[in-house]
CSV table of C-alpha atoms in Angstrom, one decimal:
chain,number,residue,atom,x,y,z
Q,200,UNK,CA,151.1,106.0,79.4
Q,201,UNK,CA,148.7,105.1,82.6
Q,202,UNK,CA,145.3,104.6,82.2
Q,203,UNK,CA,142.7,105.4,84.8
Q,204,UNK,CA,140.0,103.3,85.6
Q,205,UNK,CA,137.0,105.2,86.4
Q,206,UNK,CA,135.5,105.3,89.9
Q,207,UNK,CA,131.7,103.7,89.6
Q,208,UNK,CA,129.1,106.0,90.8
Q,209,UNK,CA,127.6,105.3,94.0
Q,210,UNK,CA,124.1,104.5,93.4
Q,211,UNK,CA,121.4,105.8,96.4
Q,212,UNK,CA,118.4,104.5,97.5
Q,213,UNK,CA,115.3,105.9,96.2
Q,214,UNK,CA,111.9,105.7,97.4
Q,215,UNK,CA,108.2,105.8,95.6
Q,216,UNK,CA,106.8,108.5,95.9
Q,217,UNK,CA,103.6,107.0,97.9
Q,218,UNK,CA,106.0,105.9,100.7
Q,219,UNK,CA,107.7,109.2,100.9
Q,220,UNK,CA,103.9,110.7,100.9
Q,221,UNK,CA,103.2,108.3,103.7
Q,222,UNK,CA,106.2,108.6,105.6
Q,223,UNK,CA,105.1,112.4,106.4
Q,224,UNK,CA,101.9,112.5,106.6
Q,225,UNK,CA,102.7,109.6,109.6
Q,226,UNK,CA,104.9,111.9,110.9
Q,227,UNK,CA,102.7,114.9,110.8
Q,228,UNK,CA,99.5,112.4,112.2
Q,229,UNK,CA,101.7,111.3,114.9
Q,230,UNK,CA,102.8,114.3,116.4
Q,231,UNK,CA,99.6,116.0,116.3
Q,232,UNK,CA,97.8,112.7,117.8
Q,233,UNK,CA,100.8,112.5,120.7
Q,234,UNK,CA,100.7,116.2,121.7
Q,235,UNK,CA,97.0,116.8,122.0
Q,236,UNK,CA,97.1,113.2,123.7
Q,237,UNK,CA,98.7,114.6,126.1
Q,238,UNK,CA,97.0,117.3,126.5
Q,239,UNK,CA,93.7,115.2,127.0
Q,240,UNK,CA,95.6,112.8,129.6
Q,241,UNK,CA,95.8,115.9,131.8
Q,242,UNK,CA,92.4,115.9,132.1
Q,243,UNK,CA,92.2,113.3,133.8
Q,244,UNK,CA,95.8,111.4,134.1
Q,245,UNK,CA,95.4,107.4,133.3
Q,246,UNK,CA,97.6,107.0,136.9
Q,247,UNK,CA,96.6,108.6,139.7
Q,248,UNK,CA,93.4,109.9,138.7
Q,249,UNK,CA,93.1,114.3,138.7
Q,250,UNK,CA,96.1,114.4,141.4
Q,251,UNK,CA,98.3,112.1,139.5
Q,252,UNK,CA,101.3,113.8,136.8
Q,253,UNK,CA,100.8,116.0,134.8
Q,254,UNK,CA,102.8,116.9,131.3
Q,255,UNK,CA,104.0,120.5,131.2
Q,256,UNK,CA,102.2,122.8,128.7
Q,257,UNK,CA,105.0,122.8,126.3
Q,258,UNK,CA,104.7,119.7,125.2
Q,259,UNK,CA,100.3,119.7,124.8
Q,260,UNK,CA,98.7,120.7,121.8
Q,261,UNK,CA,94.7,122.5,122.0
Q,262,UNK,CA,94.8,124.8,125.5
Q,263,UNK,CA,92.3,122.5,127.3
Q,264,UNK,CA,90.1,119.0,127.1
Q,265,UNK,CA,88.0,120.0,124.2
Q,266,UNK,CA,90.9,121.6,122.4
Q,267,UNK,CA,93.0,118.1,122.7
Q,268,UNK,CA,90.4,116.1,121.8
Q,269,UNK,CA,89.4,118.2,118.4
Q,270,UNK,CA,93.2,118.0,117.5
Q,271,UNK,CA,93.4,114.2,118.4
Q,272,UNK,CA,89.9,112.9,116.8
Q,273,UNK,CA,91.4,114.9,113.1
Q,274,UNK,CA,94.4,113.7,113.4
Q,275,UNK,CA,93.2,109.8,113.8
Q,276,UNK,CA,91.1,110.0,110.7
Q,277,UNK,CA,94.0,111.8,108.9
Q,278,UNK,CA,96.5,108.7,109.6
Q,279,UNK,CA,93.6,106.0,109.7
Q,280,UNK,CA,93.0,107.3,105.8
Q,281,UNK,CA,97.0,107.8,105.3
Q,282,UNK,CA,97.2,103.9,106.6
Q,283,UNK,CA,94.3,102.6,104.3
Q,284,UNK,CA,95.6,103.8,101.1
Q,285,UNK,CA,99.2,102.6,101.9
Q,286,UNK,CA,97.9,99.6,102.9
Q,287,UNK,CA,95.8,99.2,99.5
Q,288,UNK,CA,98.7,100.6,97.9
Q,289,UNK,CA,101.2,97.7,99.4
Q,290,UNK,CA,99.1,95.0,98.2
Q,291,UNK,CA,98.7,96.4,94.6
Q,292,UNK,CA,102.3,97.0,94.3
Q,293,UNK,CA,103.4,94.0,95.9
Q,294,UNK,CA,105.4,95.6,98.3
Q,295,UNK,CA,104.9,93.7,100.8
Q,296,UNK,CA,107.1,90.7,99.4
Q,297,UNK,CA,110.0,92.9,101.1
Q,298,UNK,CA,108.9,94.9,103.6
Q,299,UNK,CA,107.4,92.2,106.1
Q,300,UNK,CA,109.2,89.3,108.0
Q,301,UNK,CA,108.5,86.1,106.0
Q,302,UNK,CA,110.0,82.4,107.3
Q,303,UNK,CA,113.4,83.7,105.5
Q,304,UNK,CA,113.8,86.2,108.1
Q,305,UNK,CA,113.0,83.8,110.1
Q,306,UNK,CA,115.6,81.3,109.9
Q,307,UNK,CA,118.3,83.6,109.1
Q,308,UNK,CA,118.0,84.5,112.7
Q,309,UNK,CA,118.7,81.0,113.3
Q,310,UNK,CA,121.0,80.2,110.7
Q,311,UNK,CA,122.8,83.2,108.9
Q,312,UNK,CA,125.9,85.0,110.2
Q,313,UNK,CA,126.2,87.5,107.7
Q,314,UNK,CA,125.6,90.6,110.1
Q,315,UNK,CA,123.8,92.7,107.1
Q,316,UNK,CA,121.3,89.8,106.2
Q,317,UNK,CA,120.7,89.8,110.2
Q,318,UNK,CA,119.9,93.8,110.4
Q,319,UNK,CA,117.3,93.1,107.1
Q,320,UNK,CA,115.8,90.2,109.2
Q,321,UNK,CA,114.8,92.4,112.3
Q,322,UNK,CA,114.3,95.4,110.6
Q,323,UNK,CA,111.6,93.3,108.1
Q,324,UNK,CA,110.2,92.0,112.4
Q,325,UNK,CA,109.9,95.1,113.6
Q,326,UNK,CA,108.5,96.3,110.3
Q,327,UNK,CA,105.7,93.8,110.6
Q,328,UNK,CA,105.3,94.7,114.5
Q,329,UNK,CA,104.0,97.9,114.0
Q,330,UNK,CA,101.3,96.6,112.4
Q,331,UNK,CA,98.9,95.2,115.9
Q,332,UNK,CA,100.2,97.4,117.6
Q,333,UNK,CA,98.6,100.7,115.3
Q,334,UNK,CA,95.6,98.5,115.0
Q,335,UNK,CA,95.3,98.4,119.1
Q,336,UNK,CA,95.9,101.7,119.5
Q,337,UNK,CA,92.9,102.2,116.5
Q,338,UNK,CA,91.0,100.0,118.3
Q,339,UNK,CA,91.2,101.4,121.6
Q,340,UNK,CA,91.0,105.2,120.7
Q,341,UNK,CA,87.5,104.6,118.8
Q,342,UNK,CA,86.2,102.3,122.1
Q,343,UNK,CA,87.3,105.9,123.8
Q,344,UNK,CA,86.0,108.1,121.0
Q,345,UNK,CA,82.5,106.6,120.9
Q,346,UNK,CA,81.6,104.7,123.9
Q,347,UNK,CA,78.1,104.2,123.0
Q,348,UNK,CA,78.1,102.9,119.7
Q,349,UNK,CA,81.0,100.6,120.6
Q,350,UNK,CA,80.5,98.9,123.6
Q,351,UNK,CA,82.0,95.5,122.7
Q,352,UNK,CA,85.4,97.5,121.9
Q,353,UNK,CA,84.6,98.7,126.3
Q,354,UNK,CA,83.9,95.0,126.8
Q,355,UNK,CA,87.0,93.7,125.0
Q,356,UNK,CA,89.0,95.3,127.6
Q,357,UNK,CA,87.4,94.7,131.0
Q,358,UNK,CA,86.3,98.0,131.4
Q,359,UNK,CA,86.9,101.9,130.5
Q,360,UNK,CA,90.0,102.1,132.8
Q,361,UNK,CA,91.7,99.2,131.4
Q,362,UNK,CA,90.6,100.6,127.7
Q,363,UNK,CA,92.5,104.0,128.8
Q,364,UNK,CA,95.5,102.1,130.3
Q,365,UNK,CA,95.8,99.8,126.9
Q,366,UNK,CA,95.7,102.9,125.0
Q,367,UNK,CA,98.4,104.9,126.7
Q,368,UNK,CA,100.6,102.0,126.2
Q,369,UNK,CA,100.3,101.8,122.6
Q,370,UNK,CA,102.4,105.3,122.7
Q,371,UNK,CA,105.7,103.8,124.3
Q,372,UNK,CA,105.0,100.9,121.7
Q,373,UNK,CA,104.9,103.1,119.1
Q,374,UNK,CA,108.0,105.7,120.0
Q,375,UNK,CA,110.6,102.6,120.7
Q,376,UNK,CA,108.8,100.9,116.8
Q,377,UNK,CA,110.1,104.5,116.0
Q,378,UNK,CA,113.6,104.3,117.2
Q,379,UNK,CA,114.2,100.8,116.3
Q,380,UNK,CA,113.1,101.5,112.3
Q,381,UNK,CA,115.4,104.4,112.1
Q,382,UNK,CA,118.7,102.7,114.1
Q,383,UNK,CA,118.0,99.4,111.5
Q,384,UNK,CA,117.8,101.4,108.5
Q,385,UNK,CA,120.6,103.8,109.4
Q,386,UNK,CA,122.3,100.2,109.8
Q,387,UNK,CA,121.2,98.8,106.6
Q,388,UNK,CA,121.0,101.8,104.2
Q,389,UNK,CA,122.8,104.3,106.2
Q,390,UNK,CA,121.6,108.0,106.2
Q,391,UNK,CA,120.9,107.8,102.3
Q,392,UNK,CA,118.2,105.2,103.1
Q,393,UNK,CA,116.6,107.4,106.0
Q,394,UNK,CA,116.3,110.4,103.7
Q,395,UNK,CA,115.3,108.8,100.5
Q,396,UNK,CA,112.1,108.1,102.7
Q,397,UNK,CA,111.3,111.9,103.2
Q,398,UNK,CA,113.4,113.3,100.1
């Protein structure tokens, strides 16, 4: 008589539900801000002034300048609220403990050569990256939003062209944050880990 040793249940990541919450509406937010972005860059392109390139209609949100702009001004107070509460949210629940880099991280860059405990290193710095980075681009869009009342946020940057440029590049920033979070949690979690954040 064989006996059979029973196979232990794989157990998958989960997620709060604030971080799934969060994780959507960021998605949502950051769509709705990059396509009617667009569509207000073709206004007036950053490069090349009115001649310089445009993005094809396809990928703008609103029809025309005021359109974009309406669409862009509600989504940044729809993920500038979605980031406050996380943010409260983080330091209530202590979150943050493992979610950004610490000197751990640090010197098992230096130290470790356990590949795994490397891909939770960098994922924990590019975690924590994200952070000045959505705070420039906050920064910069309300110097842009409201000129006048903010005139130091002009002054920070030189002037309004160099406020515009500093702006635009937060979106590359934010795009390759985008693709490096998913590829190092696919790599630490898998695809489990990726849709517990949404699912």
């Amino acid at each position: 008589m064989t006996s059979t040793v029973p196979t232990p249940k794989r157990k998958f990541p989960t997620q709060a539900i604030p971080a799934k919450i969060f994780h959507w509406v960021n998605i949502v937010s950051l769509f709705i801000m990059l396509t009617s972005g667009l569509q207000i860059y073709n206004a007036n392109p950053v490069f090349g002034g009115r001649a310089g390139l445009h993005i094809p209609p396809i990928f703008t949100l609103g029809g025309w300048l005021a359109g974009g702009r309406h669409w862009h001004f509600a989504a940044m107070w729809l993920f500038s609220l979605n980031l406050l509460w996380y943010g409260i949210y983080v330091l209530i629940s202590r979150r943050w403990q493992h979610r950004f880099v610490s000197n751990k991280d640090l010197k098992a860059l230096q130290k470790t050569k356990n590949p795994q405990r490397l891909i939770y290193a960098w994922h924990r710095i590019v975690y924590t990256s994200i952070i000045p980075i959505l705070l420039l681009a906050l920064l910069t869009g309300i110097g842009m939003y409201k000129p006048a009342q903010f005139p130091w946020i002009v002054d920070m940057f030189g002037d309004w062209q160099a406020l515009r440029i500093v702006h635009f590049a937060s979106v590359p920033l934010v795009i390759l944050f985008a693709i490096a979070h998913s590829w190092l949690g696919l790599k630490a979690g898998g695809s489990e880990l990726t849709e517990s954040m949404f699912w």
